[in-house]
Short mmCIF file of C-alpha atoms in Angstrom, two decimals:
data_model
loop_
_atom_site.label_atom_id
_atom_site.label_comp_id
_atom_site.label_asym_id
_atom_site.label_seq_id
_atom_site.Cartn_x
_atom_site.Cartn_y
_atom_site.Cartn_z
CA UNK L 1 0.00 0.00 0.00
CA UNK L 2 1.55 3.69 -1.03
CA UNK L 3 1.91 5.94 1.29
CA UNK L 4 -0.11 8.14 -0.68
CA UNK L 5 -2.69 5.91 -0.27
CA UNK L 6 -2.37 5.88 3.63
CA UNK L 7 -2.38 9.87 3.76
CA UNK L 8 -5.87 10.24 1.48
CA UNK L 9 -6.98 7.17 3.95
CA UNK L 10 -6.44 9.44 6.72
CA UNK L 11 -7.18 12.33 5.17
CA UNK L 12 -11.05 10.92 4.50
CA UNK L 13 -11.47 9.98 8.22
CA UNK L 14 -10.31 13.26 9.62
CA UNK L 15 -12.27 14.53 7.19
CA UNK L 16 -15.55 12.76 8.59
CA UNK L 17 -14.17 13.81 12.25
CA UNK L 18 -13.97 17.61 11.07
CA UNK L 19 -17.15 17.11 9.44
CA UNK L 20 -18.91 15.56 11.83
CA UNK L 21 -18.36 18.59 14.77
CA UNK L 22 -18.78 21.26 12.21
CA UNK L 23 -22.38 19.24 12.04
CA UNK L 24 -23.07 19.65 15.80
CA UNK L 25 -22.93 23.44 15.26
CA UNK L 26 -26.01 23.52 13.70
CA UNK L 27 -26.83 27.33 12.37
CA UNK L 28 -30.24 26.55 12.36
CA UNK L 29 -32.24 22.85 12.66
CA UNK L 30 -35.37 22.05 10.65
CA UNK L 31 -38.11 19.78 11.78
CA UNK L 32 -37.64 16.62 9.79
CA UNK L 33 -34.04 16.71 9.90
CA UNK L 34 -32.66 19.20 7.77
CA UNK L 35 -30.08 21.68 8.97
CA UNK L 36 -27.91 24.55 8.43
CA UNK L 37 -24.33 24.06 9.07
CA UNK L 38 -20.75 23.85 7.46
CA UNK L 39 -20.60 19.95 7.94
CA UNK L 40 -20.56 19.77 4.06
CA UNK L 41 -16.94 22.00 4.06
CA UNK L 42 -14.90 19.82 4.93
CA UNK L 43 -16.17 17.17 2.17
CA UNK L 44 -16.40 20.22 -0.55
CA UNK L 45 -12.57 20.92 0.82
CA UNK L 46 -11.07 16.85 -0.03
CA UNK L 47 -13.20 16.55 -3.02
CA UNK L 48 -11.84 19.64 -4.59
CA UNK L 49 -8.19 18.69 -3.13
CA UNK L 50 -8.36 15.01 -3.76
CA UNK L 51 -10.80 14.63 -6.78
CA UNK L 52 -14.08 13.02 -7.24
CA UNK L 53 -13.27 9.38 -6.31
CA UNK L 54 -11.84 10.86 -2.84
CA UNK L 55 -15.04 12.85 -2.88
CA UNK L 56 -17.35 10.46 -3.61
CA UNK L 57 -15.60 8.21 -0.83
CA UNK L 58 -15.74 10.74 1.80
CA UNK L 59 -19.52 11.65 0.82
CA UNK L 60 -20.88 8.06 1.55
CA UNK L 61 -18.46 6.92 4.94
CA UNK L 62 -19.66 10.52 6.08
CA UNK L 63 -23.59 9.02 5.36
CA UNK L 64 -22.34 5.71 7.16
CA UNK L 65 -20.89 8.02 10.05
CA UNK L 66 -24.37 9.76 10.69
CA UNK L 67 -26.24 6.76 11.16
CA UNK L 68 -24.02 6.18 14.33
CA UNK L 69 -26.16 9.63 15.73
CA UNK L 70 -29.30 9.20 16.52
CA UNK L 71 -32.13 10.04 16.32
CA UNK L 72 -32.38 9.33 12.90
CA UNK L 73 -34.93 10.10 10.44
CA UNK L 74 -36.01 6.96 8.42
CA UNK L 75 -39.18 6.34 7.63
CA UNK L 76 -37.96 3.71 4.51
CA UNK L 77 -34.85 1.47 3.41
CA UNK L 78 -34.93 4.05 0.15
CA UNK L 79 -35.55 7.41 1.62
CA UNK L 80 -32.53 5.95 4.40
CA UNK L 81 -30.43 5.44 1.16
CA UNK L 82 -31.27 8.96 -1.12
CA UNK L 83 -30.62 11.01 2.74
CA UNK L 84 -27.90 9.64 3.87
CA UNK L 85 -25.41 7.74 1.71
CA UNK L 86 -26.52 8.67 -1.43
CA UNK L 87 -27.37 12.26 -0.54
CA UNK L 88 -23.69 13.03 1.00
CA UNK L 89 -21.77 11.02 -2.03
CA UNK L 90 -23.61 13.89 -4.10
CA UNK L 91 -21.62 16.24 -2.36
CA UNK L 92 -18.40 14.58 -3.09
CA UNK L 93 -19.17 15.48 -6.78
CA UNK L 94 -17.36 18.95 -6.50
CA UNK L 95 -13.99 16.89 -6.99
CA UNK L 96 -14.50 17.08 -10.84
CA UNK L 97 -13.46 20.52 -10.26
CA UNK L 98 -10.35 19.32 -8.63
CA UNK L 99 -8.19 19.55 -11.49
CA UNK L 100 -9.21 23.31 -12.31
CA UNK L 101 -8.64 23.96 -9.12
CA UNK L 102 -4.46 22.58 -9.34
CA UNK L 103 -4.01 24.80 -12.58
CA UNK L 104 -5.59 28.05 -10.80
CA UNK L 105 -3.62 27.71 -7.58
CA UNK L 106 0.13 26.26 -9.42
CA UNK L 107 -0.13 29.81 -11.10
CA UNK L 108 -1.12 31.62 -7.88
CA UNK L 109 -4.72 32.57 -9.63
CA UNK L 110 -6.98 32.68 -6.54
CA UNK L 111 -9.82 34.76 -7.94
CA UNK L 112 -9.77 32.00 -11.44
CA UNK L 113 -9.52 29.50 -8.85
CA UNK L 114 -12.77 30.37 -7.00
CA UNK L 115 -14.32 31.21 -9.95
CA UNK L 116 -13.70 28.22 -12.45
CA UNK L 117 -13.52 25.84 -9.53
CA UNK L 118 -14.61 26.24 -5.81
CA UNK L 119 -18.21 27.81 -6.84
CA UNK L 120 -18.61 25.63 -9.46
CA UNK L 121 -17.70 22.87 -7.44
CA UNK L 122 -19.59 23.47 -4.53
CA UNK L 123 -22.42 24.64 -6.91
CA UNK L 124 -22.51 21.30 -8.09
CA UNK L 125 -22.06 19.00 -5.03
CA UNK L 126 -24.99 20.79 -3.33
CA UNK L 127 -27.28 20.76 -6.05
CA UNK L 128 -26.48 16.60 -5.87
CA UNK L 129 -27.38 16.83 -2.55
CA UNK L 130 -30.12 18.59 -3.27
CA UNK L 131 -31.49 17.05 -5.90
CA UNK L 132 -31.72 13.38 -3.90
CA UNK L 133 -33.06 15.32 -0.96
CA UNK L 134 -35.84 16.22 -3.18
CA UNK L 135 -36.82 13.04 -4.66
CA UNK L 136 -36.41 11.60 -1.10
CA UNK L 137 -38.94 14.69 0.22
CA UNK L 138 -40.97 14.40 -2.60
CA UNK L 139 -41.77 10.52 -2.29
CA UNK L 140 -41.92 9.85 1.49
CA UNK L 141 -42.38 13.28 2.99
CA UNK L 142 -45.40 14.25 1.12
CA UNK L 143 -47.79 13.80 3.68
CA UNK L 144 -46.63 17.22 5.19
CA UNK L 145 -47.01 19.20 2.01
CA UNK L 146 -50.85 20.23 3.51
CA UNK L 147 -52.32 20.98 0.58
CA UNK L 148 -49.25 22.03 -1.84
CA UNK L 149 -47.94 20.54 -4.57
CA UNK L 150 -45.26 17.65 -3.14
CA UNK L 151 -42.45 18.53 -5.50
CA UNK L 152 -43.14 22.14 -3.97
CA UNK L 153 -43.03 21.68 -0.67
CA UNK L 154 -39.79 19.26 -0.99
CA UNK L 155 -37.91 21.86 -2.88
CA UNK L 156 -38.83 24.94 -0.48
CA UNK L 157 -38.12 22.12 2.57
CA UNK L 158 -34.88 20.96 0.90
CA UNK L 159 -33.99 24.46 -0.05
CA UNK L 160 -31.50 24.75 3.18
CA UNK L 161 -28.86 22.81 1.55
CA UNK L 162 -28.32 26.39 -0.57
CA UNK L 163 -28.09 28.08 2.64
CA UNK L 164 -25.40 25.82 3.77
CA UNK L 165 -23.71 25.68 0.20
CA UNK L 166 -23.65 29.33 0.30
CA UNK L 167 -22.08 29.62 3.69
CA UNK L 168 -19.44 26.61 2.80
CA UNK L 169 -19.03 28.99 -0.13
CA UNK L 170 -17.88 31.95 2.19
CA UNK L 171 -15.94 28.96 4.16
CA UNK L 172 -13.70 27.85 1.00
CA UNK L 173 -13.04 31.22 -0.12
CA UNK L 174 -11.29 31.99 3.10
CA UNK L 175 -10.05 28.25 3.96
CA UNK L 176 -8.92 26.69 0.17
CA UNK L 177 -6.20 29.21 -0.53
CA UNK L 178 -4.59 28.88 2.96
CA UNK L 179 -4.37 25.09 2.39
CA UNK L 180 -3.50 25.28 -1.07
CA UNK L 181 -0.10 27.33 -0.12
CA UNK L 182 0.58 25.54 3.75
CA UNK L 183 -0.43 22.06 3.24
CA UNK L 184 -0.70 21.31 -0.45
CA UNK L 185 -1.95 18.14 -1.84
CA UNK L 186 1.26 17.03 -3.07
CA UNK L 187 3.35 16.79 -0.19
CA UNK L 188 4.12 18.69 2.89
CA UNK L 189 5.01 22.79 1.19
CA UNK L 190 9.10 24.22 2.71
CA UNK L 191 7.45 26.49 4.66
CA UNK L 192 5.16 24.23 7.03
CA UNK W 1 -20.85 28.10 21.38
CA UNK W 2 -19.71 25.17 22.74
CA UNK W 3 -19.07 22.01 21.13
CA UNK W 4 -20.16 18.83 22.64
CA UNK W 5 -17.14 16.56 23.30
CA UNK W 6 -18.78 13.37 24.24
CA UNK W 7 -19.60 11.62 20.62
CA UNK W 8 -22.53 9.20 19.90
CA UNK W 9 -24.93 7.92 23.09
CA UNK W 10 -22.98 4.68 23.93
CA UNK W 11 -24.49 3.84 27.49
CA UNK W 12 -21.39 1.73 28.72
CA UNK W 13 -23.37 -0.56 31.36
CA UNK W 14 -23.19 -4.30 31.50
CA UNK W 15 -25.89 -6.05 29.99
CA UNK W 16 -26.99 -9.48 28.05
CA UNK W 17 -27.89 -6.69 25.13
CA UNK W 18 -24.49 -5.11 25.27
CA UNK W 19 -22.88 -8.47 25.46
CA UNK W 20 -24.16 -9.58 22.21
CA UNK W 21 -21.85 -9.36 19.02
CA UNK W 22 -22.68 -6.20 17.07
CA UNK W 23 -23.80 -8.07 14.07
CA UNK W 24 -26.65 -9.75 15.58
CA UNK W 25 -27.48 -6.31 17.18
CA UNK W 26 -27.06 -4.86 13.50
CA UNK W 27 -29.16 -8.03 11.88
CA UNK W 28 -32.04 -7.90 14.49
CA UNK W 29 -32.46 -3.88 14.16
CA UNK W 30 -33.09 -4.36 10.55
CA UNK W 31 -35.71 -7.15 10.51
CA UNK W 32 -37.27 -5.14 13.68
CA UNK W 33 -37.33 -2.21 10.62
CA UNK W 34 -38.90 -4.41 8.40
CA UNK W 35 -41.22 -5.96 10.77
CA UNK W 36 -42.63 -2.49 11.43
CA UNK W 37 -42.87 -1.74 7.41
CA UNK W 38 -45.11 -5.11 7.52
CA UNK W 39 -47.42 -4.20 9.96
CA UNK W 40 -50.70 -2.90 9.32
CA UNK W 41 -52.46 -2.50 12.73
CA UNK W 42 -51.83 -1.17 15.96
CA UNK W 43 -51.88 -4.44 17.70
CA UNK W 44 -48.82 -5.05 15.59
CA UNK W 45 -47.22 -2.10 17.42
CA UNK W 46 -48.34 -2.45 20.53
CA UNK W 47 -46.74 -6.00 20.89
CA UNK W 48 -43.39 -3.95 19.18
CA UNK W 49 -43.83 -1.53 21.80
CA UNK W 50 -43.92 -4.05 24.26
CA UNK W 51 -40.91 -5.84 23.11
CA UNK W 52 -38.91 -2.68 22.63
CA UNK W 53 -40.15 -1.71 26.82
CA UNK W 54 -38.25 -5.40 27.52
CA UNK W 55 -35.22 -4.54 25.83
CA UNK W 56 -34.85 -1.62 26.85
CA UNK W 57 -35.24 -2.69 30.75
CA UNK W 58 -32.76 -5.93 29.88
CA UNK W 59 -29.94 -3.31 28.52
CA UNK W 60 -30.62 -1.43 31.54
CA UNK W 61 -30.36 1.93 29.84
CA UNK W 62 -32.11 4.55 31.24
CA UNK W 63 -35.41 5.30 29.75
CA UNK W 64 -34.41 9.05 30.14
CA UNK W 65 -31.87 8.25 27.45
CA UNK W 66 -33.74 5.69 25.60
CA UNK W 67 -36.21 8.04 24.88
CA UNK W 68 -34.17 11.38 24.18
CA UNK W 69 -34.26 10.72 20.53
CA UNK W 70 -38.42 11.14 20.63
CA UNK W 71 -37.69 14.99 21.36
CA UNK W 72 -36.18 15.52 18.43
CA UNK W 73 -39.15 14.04 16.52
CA UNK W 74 -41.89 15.89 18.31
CA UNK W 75 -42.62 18.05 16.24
CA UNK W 76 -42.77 15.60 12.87
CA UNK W 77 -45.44 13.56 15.72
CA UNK W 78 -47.46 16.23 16.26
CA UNK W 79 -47.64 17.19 12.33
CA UNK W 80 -48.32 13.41 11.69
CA UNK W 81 -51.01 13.56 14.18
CA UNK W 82 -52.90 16.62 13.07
CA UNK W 83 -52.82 15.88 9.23
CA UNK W 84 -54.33 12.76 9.90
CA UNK W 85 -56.82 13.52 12.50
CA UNK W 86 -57.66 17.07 11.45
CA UNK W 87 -60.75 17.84 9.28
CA UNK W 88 -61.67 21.67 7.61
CA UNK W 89 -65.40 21.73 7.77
CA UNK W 90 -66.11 18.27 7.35
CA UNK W 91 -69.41 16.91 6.05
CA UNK W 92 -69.35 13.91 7.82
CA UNK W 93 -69.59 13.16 11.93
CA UNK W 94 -66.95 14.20 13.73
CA UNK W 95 -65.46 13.11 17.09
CA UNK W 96 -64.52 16.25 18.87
CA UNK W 97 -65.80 19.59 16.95
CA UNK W 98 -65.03 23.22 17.42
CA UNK W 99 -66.41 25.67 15.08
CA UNK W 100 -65.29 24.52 11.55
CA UNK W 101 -62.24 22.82 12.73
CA UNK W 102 -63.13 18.51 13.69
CA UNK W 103 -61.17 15.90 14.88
CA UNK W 104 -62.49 12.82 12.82
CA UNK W 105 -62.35 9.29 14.39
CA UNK W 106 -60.74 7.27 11.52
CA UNK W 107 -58.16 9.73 10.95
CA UNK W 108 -57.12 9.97 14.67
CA UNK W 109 -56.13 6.55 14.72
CA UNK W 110 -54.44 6.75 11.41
CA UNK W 111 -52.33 9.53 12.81
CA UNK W 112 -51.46 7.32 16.22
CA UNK W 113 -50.24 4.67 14.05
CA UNK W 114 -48.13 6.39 11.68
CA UNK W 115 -47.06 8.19 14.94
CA UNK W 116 -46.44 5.01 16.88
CA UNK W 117 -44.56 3.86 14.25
CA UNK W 118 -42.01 6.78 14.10
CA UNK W 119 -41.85 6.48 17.80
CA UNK W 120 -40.88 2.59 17.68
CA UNK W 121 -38.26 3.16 14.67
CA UNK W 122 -36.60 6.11 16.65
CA UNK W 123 -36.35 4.14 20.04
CA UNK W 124 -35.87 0.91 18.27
CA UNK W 125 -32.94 2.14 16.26
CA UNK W 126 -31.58 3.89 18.79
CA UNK W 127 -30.91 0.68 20.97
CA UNK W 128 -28.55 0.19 18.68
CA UNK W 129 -25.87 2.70 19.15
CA UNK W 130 -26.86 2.97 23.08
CA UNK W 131 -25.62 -0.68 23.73
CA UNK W 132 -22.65 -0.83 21.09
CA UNK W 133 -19.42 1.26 21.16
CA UNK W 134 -18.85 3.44 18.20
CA UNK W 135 -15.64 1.00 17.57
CA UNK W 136 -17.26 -2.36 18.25
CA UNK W 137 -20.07 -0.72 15.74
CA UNK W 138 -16.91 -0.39 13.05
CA UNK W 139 -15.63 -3.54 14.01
CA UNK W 140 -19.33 -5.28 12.82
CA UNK W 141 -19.50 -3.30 10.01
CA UNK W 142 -15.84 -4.62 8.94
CA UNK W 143 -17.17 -8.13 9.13
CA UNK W 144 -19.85 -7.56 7.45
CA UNK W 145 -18.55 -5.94 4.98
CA UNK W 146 -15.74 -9.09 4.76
CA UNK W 147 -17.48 -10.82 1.82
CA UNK W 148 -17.60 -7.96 -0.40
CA UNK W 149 -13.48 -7.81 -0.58
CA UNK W 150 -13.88 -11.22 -3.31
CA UNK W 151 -14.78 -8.12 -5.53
CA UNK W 152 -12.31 -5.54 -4.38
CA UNK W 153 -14.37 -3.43 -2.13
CA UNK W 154 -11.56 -2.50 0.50
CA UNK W 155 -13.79 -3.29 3.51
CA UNK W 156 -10.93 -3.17 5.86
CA UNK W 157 -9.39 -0.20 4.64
CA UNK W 158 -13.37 1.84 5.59
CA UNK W 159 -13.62 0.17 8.77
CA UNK W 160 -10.14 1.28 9.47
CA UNK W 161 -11.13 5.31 8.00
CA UNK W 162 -14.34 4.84 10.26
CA UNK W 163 -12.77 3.61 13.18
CA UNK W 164 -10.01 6.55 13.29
CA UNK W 165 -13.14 8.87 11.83
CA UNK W 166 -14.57 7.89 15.41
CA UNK W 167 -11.09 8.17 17.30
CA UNK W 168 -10.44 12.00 16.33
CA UNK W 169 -13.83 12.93 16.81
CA UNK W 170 -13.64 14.36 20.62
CA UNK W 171 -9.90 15.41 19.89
CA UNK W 172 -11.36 17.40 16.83
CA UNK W 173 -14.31 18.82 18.84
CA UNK W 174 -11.95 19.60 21.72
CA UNK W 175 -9.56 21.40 19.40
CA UNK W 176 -12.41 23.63 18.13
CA UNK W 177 -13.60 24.50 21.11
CA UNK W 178 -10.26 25.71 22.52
CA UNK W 179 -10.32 27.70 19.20
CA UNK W 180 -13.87 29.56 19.34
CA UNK W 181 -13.27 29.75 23.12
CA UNK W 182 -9.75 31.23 22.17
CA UNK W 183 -11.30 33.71 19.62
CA UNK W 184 -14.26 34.48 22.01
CA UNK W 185 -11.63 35.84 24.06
CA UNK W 186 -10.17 38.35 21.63
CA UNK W 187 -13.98 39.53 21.07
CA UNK W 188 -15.09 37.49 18.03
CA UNK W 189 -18.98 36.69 18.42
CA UNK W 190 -20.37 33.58 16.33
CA UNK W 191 -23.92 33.80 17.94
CA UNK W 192 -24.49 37.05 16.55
CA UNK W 193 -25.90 38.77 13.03
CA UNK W 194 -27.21 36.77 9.87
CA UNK W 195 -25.92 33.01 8.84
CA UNK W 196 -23.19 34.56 6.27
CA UNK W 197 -22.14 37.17 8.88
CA UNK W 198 -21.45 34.08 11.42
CA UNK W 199 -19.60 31.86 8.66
CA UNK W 200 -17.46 35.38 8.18
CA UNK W 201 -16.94 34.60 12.47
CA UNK W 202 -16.04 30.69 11.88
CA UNK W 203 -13.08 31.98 9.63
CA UNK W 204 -10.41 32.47 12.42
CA UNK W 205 -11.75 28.85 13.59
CA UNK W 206 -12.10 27.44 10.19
CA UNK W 207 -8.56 27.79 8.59
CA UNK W 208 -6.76 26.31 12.07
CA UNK W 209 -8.86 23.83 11.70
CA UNK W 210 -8.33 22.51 8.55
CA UNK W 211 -4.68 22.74 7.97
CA UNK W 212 -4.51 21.02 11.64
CA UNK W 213 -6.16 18.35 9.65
CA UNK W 214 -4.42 17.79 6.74
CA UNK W 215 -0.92 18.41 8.73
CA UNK W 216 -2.28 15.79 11.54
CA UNK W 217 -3.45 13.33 8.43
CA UNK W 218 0.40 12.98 6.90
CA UNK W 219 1.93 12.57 10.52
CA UNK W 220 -0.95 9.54 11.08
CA UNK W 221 0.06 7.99 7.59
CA UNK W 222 3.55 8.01 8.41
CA UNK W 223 2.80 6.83 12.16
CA UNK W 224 1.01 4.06 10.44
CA UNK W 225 3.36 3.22 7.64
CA UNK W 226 6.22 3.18 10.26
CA UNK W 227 3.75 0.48 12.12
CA UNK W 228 3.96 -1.84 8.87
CA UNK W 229 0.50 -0.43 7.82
CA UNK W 230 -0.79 -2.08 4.72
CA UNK W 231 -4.49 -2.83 4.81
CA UNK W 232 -6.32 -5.44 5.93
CA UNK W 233 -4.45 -8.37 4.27
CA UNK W 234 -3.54 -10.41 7.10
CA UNK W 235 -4.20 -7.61 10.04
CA UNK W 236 -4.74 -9.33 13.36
CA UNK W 237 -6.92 -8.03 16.25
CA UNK W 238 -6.56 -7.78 19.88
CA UNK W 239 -10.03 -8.64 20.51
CA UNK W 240 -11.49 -11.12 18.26
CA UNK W 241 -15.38 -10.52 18.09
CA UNK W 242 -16.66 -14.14 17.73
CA UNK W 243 -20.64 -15.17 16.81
CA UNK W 244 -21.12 -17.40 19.93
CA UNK W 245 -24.15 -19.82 19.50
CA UNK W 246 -25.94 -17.56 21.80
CA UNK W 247 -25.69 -14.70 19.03
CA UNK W 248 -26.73 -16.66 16.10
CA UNK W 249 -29.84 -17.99 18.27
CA UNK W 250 -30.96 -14.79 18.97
CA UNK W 251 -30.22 -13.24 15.35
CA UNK W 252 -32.04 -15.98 14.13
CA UNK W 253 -34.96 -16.74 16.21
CA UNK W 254 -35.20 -12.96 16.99
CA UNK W 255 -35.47 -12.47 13.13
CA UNK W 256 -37.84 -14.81 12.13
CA UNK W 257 -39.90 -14.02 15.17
CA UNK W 258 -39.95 -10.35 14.15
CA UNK W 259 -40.73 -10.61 10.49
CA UNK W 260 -43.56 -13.35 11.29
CA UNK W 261 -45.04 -10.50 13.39
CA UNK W 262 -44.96 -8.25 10.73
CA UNK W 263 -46.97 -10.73 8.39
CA UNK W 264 -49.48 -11.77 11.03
CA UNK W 265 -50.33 -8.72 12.64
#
């Protein structure tokens, strides 16, 4: 096994530990679940540092991880799959943007960099989230739609994963050019 | 702000319940799941109640604890309640009525049962992680997971993220609390203005944070590569969880009692 290897290994599960108390300080909690925090930075972060199979990997131990916290909200084997797992590998999606993200930042272009990579990427990995979130609130959440449309009421409901995008947003504009120069992907930078 | 260091709701007592392996704890939760899918009345889930109220009182957890997880789901109850049992104007006769607003009969006791129901899946579940360690958890799931590594998936290699995942998780939430508590201190306020005005506060916190994390992540590979690291081909343990005969009774007779419930009643 490459060291390499070992490093993204433990990069992912301090990644889920980071994740998981940025979680705890919630922003603001809905009533089926839903919240407003920056748990999803620290998966946006690896994606876009370690691309979208790191991503993707981080997305769905970090569903695995919030199982371990109840209560839980499951109210069937698929919604439990499209919220959780399924819903957090979504996020992991903003690695494609990982390589756009190398180029900006090996030429010192942090504006290009947030513009051709962090939004986008972010943009992206929410609207996965989102978009399973949806379908999940559509189907098995319907019930407390009280009158509106389902689809409706699952995309105002589900509509807090923008919140949080936008505030991991303001999060990786401050946080991804720091790492970039102190600890970059590629090995440990002369000045750390 | 603080941040809570104690991680999951582990109740470390000792217990037949907590003395069973974590996969028959893991198998039983999900035919218990299923079992409540399957049922159709509210004798079904009165008899679940009941045999949730037993184990519960075997794992001798607290019922204060068992039952924390219901106030986060109050409010979905009450919802779940009143769009069942709650009539506009109705045409028909109502139970309870007060001006245009009725509380019909049928609907009431829809609204208990779906109710019921959440109530039984959040307790139920919950017994779960209340009478298994986070690592012992990680340790099932490994095992578990063993049979998919015929076709590559490196089982050992997420136990082993999830298990350190678990490890770091009070040293990460102690680390940020020394941070907000440090920045607190030079007058930073992250309970204060709009959510992108806070997220502005968590910077200070934020960038600490994460290139602690990626610094801390190379020193662990190299602590582990230095302790002949190299995945889960032939990785030994210091406590061998073994399926006693006791365990695979219970998964199994526990199972197939549970899912016959769920057909019958």
């Amino acid at each position: 096994m490459s060291h390499r290897r070992i490093v993204i290994m433990a990069e992912i599960a301090l990644t889920l530990a980071l994740a998981y108390v940025l979680g705890w300080l919630k922003l603001w909690q809905m009533p089926q679940g839903g919240d407003v925090s920056l748990a999803m930075l620290p998966l946006l972060v690896l994606a876009l540092r370690r691309g979208l199979p790191v991503g993707v990997w981080a997305g769905l131990l970090y569903g695995v991880l919030d199982l371990m916290h109840p209560p839980l909200y499951i109210v069937h084997w698929v919604q439990f799959f499209l919220d959780y797992p399924l819903a957090f590998m979504a996020v992991g999606l903003a690695g494609a943007f990982a390589p756009a993200l190398g180029r900006a930042a090996s030429r010192g272009e942090w504006g290009r960099a947030l513009g051709t990579a962090v939004i986008p990427g972010i943009i992206l990995g929410s609207l996965g989230r989102f978009l399973l979130h949806l379908v999940s609130g559509a189907i098995f959440f319907g019930d407390y739609a009280e009158g509106q449309p389902v689809w409706v009421y699952s995309a105002g409901y589900n509509s807090f994963v923008f919140v949080s995008a936008l505030l991991c947003a303001v999060g990786a504009a401050i946080v991804v050019p720091v790492l970039q120069r102190v600890v970059p992907p590629e090995g440990k930078s002369p000045d750390a | 702000m603080r941040v809570p260091v104690a991680f999951g709701q582990y109740v470390p007592v000792e217990s037949p319940v907590h003395a069973l392996d974590p996969r028959t704890k893991m198998g039983l939760v999900a035919a218990f799941t299923f079992s409540l899918f399957l049922m159709h009345g509210l004798i079904g889930l009165a008899l679940a109640g009941v045999l949730v109220a037993a184990v519960v009182r075997i794992s001798r957890v607290p019922w204060r604890i068992a039952l924390r997880g219901t106030k986060a789901v109050m409010l979905i109850l009450i919802i779940t309640l009143a769009a069942h049992a709650l009539r506009w104007n109705p045409a028909t006769v109502s139970l309870v009525r007060i001006g245009p607003l009725a509380v019909d009969g049928p609907g009431l006791l829809t609204g208990v049962f779906f109710a019921a129901r959440i109530v039984l899946l959040v307790v139920g579940t919950s017994l779960l992680t209340l009478t298994t360690s986070p690592v012992a958890l990680t340790d099932g799931l490994e095992r578990l997971m063993h049979p998919l590594e015929r076709v590559h998936f490196p089982a050992s290699e997420v136990a082993m993220m999830l298990t350190i995942a678990l490890r770091f998780i009070p040293t990460t939430a102690q680390e940020a609390e020394k941070i907000l508590v440090a920045q607190t201190a030079r007058g930073a306020r992250f309970d204060e203005g709009g959510p992108i005005r806070r997220a502005k506060a968590f910077g200070p916190v934020l960038v600490p944070l994460f290139v602690n994390l990626f610094r801390r992540a190379d020193d662990l590979a190299t602590a582990m590569e230095s302790r002949c690291y190299r995945g889960g081909i032939g990785r030994t343990r210091l406590h061998e969880s073994v399926m006693r005969t006791a365990d695979w009774a219970v998964l199994c007779l526990g199972s197939a009692a549970l899912v016959a419930l769920g057909l019958v009643l």
